[in-house]
mmCIF file of C-alpha atoms in Angstrom:
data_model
loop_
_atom_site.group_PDB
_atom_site.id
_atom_site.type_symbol
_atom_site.label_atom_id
_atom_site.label_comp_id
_atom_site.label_asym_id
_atom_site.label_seq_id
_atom_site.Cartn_x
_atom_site.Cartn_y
_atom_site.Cartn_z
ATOM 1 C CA UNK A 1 -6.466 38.714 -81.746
ATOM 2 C CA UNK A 2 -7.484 35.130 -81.600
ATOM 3 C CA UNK A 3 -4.172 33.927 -82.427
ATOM 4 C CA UNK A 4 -3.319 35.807 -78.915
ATOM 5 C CA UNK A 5 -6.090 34.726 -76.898
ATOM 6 C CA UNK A 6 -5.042 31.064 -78.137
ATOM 7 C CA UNK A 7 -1.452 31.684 -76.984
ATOM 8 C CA UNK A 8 -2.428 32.852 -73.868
ATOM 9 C CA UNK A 9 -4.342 30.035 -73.149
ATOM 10 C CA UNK A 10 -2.002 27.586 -74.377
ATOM 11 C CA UNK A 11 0.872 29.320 -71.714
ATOM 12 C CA UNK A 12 -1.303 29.224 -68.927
ATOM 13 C CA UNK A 13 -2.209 25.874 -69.527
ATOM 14 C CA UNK A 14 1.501 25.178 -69.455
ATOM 15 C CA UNK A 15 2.184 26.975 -66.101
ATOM 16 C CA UNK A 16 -1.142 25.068 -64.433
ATOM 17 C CA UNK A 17 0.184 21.731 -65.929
ATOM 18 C CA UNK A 18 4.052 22.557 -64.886
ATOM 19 C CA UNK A 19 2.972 23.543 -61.214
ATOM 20 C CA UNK A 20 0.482 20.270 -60.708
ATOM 21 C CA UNK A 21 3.352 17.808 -61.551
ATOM 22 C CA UNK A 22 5.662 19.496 -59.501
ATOM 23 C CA UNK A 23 4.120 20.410 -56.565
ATOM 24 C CA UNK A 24 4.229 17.424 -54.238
ATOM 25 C CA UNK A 25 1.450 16.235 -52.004
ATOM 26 C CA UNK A 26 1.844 16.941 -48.356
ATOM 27 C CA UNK A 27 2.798 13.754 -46.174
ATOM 28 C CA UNK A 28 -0.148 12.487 -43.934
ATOM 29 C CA UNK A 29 1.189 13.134 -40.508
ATOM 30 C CA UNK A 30 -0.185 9.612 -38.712
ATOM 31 C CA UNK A 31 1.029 9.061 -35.187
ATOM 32 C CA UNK A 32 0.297 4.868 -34.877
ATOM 33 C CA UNK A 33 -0.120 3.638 -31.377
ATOM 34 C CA UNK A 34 0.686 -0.115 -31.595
ATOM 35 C CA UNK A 35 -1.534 -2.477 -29.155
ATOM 36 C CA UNK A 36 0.025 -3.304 -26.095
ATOM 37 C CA UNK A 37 2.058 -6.136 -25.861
ATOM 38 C CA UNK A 38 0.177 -9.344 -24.478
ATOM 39 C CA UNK A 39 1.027 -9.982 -20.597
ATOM 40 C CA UNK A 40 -0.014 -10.190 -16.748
ATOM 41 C CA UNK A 41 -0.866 -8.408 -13.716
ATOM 42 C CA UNK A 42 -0.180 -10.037 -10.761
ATOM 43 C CA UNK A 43 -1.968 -8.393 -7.234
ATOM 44 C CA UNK A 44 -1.863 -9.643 -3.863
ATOM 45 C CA UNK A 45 -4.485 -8.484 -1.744
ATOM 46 C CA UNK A 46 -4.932 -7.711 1.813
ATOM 47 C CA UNK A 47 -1.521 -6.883 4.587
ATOM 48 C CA UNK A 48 1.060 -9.829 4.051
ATOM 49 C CA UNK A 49 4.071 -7.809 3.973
ATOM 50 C CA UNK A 50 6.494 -10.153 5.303
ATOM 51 C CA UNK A 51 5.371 -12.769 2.935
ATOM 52 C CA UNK A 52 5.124 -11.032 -0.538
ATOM 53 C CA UNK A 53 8.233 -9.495 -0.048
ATOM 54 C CA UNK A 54 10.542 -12.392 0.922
ATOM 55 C CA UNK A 55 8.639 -13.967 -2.361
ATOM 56 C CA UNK A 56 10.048 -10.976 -4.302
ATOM 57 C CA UNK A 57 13.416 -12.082 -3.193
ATOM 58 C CA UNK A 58 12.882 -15.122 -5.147
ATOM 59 C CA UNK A 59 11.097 -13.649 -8.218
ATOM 60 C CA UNK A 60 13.402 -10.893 -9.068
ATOM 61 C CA UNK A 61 15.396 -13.256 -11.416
ATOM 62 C CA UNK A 62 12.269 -13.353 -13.535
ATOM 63 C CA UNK A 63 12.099 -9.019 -13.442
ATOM 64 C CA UNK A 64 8.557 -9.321 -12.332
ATOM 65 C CA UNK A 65 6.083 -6.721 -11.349
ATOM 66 C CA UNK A 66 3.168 -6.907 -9.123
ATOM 67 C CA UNK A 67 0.518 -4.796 -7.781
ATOM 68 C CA UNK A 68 0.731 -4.885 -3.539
ATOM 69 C CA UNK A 69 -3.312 -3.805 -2.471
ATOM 70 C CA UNK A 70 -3.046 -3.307 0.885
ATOM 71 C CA UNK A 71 -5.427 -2.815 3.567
ATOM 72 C CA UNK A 72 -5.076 -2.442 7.883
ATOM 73 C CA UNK A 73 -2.516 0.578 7.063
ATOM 74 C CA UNK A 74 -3.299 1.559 10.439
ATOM 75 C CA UNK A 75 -2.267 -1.627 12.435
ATOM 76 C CA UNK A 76 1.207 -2.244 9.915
ATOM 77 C CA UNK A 77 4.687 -2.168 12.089
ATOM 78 C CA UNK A 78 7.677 0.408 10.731
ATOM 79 C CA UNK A 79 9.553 -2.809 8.920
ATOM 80 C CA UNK A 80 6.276 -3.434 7.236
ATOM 81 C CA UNK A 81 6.073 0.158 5.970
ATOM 82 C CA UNK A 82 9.811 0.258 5.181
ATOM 83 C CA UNK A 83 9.053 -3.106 2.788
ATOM 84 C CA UNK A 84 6.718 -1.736 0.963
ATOM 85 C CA UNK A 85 8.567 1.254 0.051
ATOM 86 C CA UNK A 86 11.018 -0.725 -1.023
ATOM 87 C CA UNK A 87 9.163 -3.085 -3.371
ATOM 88 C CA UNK A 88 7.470 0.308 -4.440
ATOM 89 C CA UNK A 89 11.084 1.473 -5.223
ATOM 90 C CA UNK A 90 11.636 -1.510 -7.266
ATOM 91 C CA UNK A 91 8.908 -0.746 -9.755
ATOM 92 C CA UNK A 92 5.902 -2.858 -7.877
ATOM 93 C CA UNK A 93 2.657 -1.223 -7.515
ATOM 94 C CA UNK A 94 1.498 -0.481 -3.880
ATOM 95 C CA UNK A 95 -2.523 -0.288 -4.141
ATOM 96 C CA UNK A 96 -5.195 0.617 -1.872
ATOM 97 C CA UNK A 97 -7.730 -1.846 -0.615
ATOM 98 C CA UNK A 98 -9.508 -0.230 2.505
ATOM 99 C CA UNK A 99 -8.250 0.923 5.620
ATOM 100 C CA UNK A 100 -10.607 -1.858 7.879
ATOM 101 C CA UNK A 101 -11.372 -4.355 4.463
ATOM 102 C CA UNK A 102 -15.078 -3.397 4.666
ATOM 103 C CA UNK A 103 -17.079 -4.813 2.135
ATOM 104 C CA UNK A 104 -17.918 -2.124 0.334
ATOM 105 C CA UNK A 105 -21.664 -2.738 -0.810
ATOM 106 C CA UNK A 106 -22.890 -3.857 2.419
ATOM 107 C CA UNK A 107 -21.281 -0.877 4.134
ATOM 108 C CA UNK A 108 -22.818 1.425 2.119
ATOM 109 C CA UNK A 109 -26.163 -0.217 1.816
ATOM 110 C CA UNK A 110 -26.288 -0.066 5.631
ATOM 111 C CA UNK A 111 -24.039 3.639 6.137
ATOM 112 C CA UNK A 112 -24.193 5.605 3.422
ATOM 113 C CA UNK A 113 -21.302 6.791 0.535
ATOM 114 C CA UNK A 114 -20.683 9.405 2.679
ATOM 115 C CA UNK A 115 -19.663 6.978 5.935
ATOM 116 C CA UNK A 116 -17.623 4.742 3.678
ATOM 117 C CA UNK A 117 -15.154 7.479 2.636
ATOM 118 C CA UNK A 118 -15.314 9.127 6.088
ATOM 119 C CA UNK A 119 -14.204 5.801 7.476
ATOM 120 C CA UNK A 120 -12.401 3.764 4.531
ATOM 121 C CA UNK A 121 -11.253 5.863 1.986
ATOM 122 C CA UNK A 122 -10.386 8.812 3.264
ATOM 123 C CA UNK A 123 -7.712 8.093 6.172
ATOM 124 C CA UNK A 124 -6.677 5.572 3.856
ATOM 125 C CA UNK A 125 -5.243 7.599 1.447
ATOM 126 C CA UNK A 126 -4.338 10.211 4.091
ATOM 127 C CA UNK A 127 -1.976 7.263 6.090
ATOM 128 C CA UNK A 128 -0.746 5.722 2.504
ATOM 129 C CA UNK A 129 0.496 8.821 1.426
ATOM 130 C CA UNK A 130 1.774 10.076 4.502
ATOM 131 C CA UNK A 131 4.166 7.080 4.626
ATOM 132 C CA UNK A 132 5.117 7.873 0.898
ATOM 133 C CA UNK A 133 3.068 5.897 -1.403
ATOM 134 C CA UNK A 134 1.686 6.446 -4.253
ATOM 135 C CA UNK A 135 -1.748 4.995 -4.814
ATOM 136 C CA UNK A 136 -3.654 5.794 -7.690
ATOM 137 C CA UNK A 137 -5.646 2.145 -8.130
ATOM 138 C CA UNK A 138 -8.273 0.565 -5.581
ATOM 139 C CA UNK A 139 -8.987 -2.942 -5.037
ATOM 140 C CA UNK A 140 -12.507 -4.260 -3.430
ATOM 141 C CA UNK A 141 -12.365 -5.968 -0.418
ATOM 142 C CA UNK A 142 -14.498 -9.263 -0.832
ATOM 143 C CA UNK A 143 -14.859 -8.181 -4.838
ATOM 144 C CA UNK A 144 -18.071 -6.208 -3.562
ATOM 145 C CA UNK A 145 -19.119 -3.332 -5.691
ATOM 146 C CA UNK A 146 -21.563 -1.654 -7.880
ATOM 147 C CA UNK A 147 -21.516 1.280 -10.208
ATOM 148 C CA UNK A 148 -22.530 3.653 -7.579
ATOM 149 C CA UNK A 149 -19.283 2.623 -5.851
ATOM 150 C CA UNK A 150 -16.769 2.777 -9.098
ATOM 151 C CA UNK A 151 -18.091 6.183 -10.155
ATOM 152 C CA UNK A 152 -17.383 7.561 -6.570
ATOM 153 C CA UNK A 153 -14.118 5.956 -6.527
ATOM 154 C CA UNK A 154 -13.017 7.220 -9.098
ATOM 155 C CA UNK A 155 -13.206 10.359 -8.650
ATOM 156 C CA UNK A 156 -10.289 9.184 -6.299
ATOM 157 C CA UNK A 157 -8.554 6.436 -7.780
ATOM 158 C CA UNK A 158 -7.678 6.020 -11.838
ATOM 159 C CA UNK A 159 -8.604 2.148 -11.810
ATOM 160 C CA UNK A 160 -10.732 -0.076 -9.992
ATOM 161 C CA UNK A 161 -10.221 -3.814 -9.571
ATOM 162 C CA UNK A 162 -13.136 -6.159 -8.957
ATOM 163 C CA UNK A 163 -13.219 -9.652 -8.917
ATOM 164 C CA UNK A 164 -14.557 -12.165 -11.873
ATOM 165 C CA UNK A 165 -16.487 -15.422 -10.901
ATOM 166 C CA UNK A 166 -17.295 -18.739 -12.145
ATOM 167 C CA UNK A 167 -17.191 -18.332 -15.623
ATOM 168 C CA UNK A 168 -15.612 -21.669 -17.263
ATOM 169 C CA UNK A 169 -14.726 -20.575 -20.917
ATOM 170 C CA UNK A 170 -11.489 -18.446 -20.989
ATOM 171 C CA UNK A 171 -13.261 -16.596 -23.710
ATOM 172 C CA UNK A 172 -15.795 -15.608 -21.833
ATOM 173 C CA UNK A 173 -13.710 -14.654 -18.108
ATOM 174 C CA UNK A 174 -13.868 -11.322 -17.551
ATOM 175 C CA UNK A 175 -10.533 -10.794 -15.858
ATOM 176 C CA UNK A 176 -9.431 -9.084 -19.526
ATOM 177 C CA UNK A 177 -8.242 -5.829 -19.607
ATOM 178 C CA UNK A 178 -10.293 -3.970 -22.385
ATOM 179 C CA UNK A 179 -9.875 -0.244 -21.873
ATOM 180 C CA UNK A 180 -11.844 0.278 -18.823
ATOM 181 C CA UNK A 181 -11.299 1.955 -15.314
ATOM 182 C CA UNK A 182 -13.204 -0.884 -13.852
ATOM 183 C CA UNK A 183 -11.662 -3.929 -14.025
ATOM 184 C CA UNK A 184 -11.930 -8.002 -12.620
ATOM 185 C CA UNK A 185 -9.815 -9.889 -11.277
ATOM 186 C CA UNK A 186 -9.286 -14.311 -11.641
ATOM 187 C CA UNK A 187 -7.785 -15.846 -8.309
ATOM 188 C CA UNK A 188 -5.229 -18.021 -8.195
ATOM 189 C CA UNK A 189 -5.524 -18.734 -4.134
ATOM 190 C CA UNK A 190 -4.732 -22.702 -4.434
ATOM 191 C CA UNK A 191 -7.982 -23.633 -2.567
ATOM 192 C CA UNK A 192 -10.480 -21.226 -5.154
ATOM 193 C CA UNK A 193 -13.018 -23.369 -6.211
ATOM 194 C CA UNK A 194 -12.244 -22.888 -9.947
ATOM 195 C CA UNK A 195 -8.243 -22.289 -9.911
ATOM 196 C CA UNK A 196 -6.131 -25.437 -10.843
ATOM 197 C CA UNK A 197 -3.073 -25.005 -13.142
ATOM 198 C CA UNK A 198 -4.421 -26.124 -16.165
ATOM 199 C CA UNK A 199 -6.749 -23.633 -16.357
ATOM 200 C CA UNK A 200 -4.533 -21.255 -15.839
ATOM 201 C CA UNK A 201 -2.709 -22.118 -18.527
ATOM 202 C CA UNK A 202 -5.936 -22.018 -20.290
ATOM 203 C CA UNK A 203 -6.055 -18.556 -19.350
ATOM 204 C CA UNK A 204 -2.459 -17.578 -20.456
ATOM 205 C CA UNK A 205 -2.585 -19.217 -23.214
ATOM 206 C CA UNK A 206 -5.686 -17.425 -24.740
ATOM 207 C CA UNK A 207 -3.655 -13.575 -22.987
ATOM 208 C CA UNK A 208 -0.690 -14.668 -25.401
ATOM 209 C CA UNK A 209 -3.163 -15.771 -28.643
ATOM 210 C CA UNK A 210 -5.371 -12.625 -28.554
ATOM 211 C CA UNK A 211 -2.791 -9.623 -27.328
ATOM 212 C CA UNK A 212 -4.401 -9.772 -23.862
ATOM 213 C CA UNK A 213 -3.347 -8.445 -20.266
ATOM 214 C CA UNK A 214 -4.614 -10.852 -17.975
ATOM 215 C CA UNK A 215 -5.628 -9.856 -14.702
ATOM 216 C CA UNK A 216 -4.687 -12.376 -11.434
ATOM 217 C CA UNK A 217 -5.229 -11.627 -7.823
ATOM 218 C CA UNK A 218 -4.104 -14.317 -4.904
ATOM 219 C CA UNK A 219 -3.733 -12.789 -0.786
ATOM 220 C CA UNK A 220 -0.777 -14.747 0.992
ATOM 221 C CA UNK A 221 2.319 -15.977 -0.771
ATOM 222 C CA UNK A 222 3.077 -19.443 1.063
ATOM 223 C CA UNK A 223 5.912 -22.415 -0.156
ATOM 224 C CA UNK A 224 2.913 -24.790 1.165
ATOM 225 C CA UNK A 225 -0.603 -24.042 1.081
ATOM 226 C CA UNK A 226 -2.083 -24.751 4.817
ATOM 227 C CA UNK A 227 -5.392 -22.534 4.716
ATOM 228 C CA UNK A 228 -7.664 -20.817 2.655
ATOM 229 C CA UNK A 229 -6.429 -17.275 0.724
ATOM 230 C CA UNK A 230 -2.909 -18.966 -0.022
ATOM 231 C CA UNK A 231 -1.144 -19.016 -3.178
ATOM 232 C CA UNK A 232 1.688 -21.052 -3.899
ATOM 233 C CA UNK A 233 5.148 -19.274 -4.667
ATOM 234 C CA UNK A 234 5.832 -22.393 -7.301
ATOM 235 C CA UNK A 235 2.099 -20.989 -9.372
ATOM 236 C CA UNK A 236 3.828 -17.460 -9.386
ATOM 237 C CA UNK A 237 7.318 -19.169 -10.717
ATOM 238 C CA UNK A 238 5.310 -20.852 -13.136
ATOM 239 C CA UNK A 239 3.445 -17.645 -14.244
ATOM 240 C CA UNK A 240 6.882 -16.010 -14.354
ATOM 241 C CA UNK A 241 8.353 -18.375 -16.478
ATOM 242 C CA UNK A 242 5.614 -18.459 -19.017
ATOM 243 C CA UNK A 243 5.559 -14.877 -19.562
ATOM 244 C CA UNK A 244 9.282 -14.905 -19.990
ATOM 245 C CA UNK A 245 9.143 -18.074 -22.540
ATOM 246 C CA UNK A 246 6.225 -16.620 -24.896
ATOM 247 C CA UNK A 247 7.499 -12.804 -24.769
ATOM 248 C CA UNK A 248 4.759 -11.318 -22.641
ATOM 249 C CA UNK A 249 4.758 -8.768 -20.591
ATOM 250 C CA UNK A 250 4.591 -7.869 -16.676
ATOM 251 C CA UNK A 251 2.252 -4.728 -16.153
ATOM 252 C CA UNK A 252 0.934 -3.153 -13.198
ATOM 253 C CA UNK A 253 -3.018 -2.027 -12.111
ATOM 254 C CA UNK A 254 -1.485 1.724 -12.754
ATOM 255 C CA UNK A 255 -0.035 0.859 -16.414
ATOM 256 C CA UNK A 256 -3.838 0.086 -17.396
ATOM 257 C CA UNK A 257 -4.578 4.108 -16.726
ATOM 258 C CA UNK A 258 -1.748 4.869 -19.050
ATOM 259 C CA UNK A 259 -3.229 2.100 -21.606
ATOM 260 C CA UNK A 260 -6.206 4.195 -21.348
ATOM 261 C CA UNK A 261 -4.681 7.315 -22.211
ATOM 262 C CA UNK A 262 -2.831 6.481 -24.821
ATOM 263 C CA UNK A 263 -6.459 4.687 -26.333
ATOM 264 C CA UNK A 264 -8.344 8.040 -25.599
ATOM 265 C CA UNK A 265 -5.902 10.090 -27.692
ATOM 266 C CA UNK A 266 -6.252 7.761 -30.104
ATOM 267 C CA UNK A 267 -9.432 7.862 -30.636
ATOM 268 C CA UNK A 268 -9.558 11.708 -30.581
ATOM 269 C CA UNK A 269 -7.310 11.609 -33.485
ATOM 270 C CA UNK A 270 -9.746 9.409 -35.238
ATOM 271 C CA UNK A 271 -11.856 11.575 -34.863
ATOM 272 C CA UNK A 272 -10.240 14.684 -35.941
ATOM 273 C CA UNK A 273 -9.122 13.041 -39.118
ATOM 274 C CA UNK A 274 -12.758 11.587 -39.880
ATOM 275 C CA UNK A 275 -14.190 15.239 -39.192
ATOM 276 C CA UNK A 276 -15.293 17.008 -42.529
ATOM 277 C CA UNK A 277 -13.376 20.047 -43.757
ATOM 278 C CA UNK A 278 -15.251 22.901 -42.982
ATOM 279 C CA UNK A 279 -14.780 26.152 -45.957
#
């Protein structure tokens, strides 16, 4: 009898043994998002049609992208329209930026939410879409805003462009992208009290270093600066030429809702795979 129980024991020790080094461990299934390539966004504010797309005309060589935010929809002539379905065609970004260019903050302060979507939002979107483009980011007029404004503008738009000021360290500007729906903008109009080109540089330079997206605005695209809220096409074809030199990448106010995204599943998935196992 204990001869039999021993057997027994020794056989199913056998078959547990047998099984364990056979049976192979199921494969992890890990989906890994890879950071985003370093790069640019390049946005031209306000209603210089004409302008910003006879600059296109010379940019194209570099396969550029920009981000058009574009206010006075109501006052723009039928070539003016037609151009910026075009350079929406092409793969550029056509934004919104206000129907009159209120500044935002002050109109509210003095109106009301309610008033400033009545009378800037509102037909905005109505006339932009009407014509046939798609707007899913908002820029602020004057880079006034506060987060009463960006939480009841998005609930319209899926990112929301400020402006960054007078901060001297690169390290420090906040004209980063870093996986928000609000985010600032640097100028590079040539008479902006703290644009020069090697600063700029300065600010590439640490985009390309650290994986960044930097995030530029300028207003009218000029061969020769003559006023104020002028950027020179030769800063743009030096912008251009970096990126292309150090690999970088030309992205759009839009691609920073898909960045987003992709970030938000990501850290779902985190989270699923740190849950505990529940028996």
């Amino acid at each position: 009898m204990k001869n039999y129980i021993l057997k027994t024991v020794i056989l199913c020790a056998f078959f547990l043994l047998f099984s364990c080094e056979n049976k192979k461990p199921k494969q992890e299934i890990k989906q890994e998002i890879k950071p985003y390539k370093a790069g640019v966004i390049l946005s031209f504010d306000d209603a210089y049609i004409d302008e910003w797309f006879d600059t296109d005309q010379k940019l194209k060589q570099y396969s550029w992208k920009a981000t058009f935010c574009v206010c006075k929809i109501n006052t723009l002539r039928h070539s003016e329209i037609k151009k910026l379905l075009e350079l929406q065609k092409e793969g550029h970004e056509i934004a919104g930026h206000g129907l009159h260019h209120y500044h935002a903050e002050k109109f509210v302060a003095k109106y009301g939410m309610n008033e400033y979507f009545k009378q800037e939002i509102n037909p905005m979107l109505y006339l932009m879409r009407f014509y046939g483009l798609k707007v899913t980011s908002f820029v602020y007029p004057y880079g006034g805003r506060n987060a009463k404004l960006d939480a009841a503008l998005l609930t319209k738009f899926n990112i929301v462009r400020g402006r960054a000021f007078c901060e001297i360290n690169p390290i420090k500007q906040g004209c980063y992208f870093n996986y928000s729906d609000i985010v600032y903008s640097f100028s590079i109009d040539d008479t902006h009290n703290h644009f020069d080109i090697p600063y700029l540089l300065k600010l590439l330079d640490y985009a390309k270093k650290n994986d960044k997206i930097l995030i530029l605005n300028s207003h009218k695209t000029v061969e020769n600066v003559t006023s104020d809220y002028q950027t020179k096409e030769a800063t743009l074809e030096l912008i251009c030429k970096y990126i292309k030199q150090n690999n970088m990448k030309f992205y759009t106010l839009s691609d920073l809702s898909r960045l987003n995204k992709i970030n938000s599943q990501k850290e779902k998935a985190q989270e699923i795979n740190l849950a505990p196992f529940e028996f």
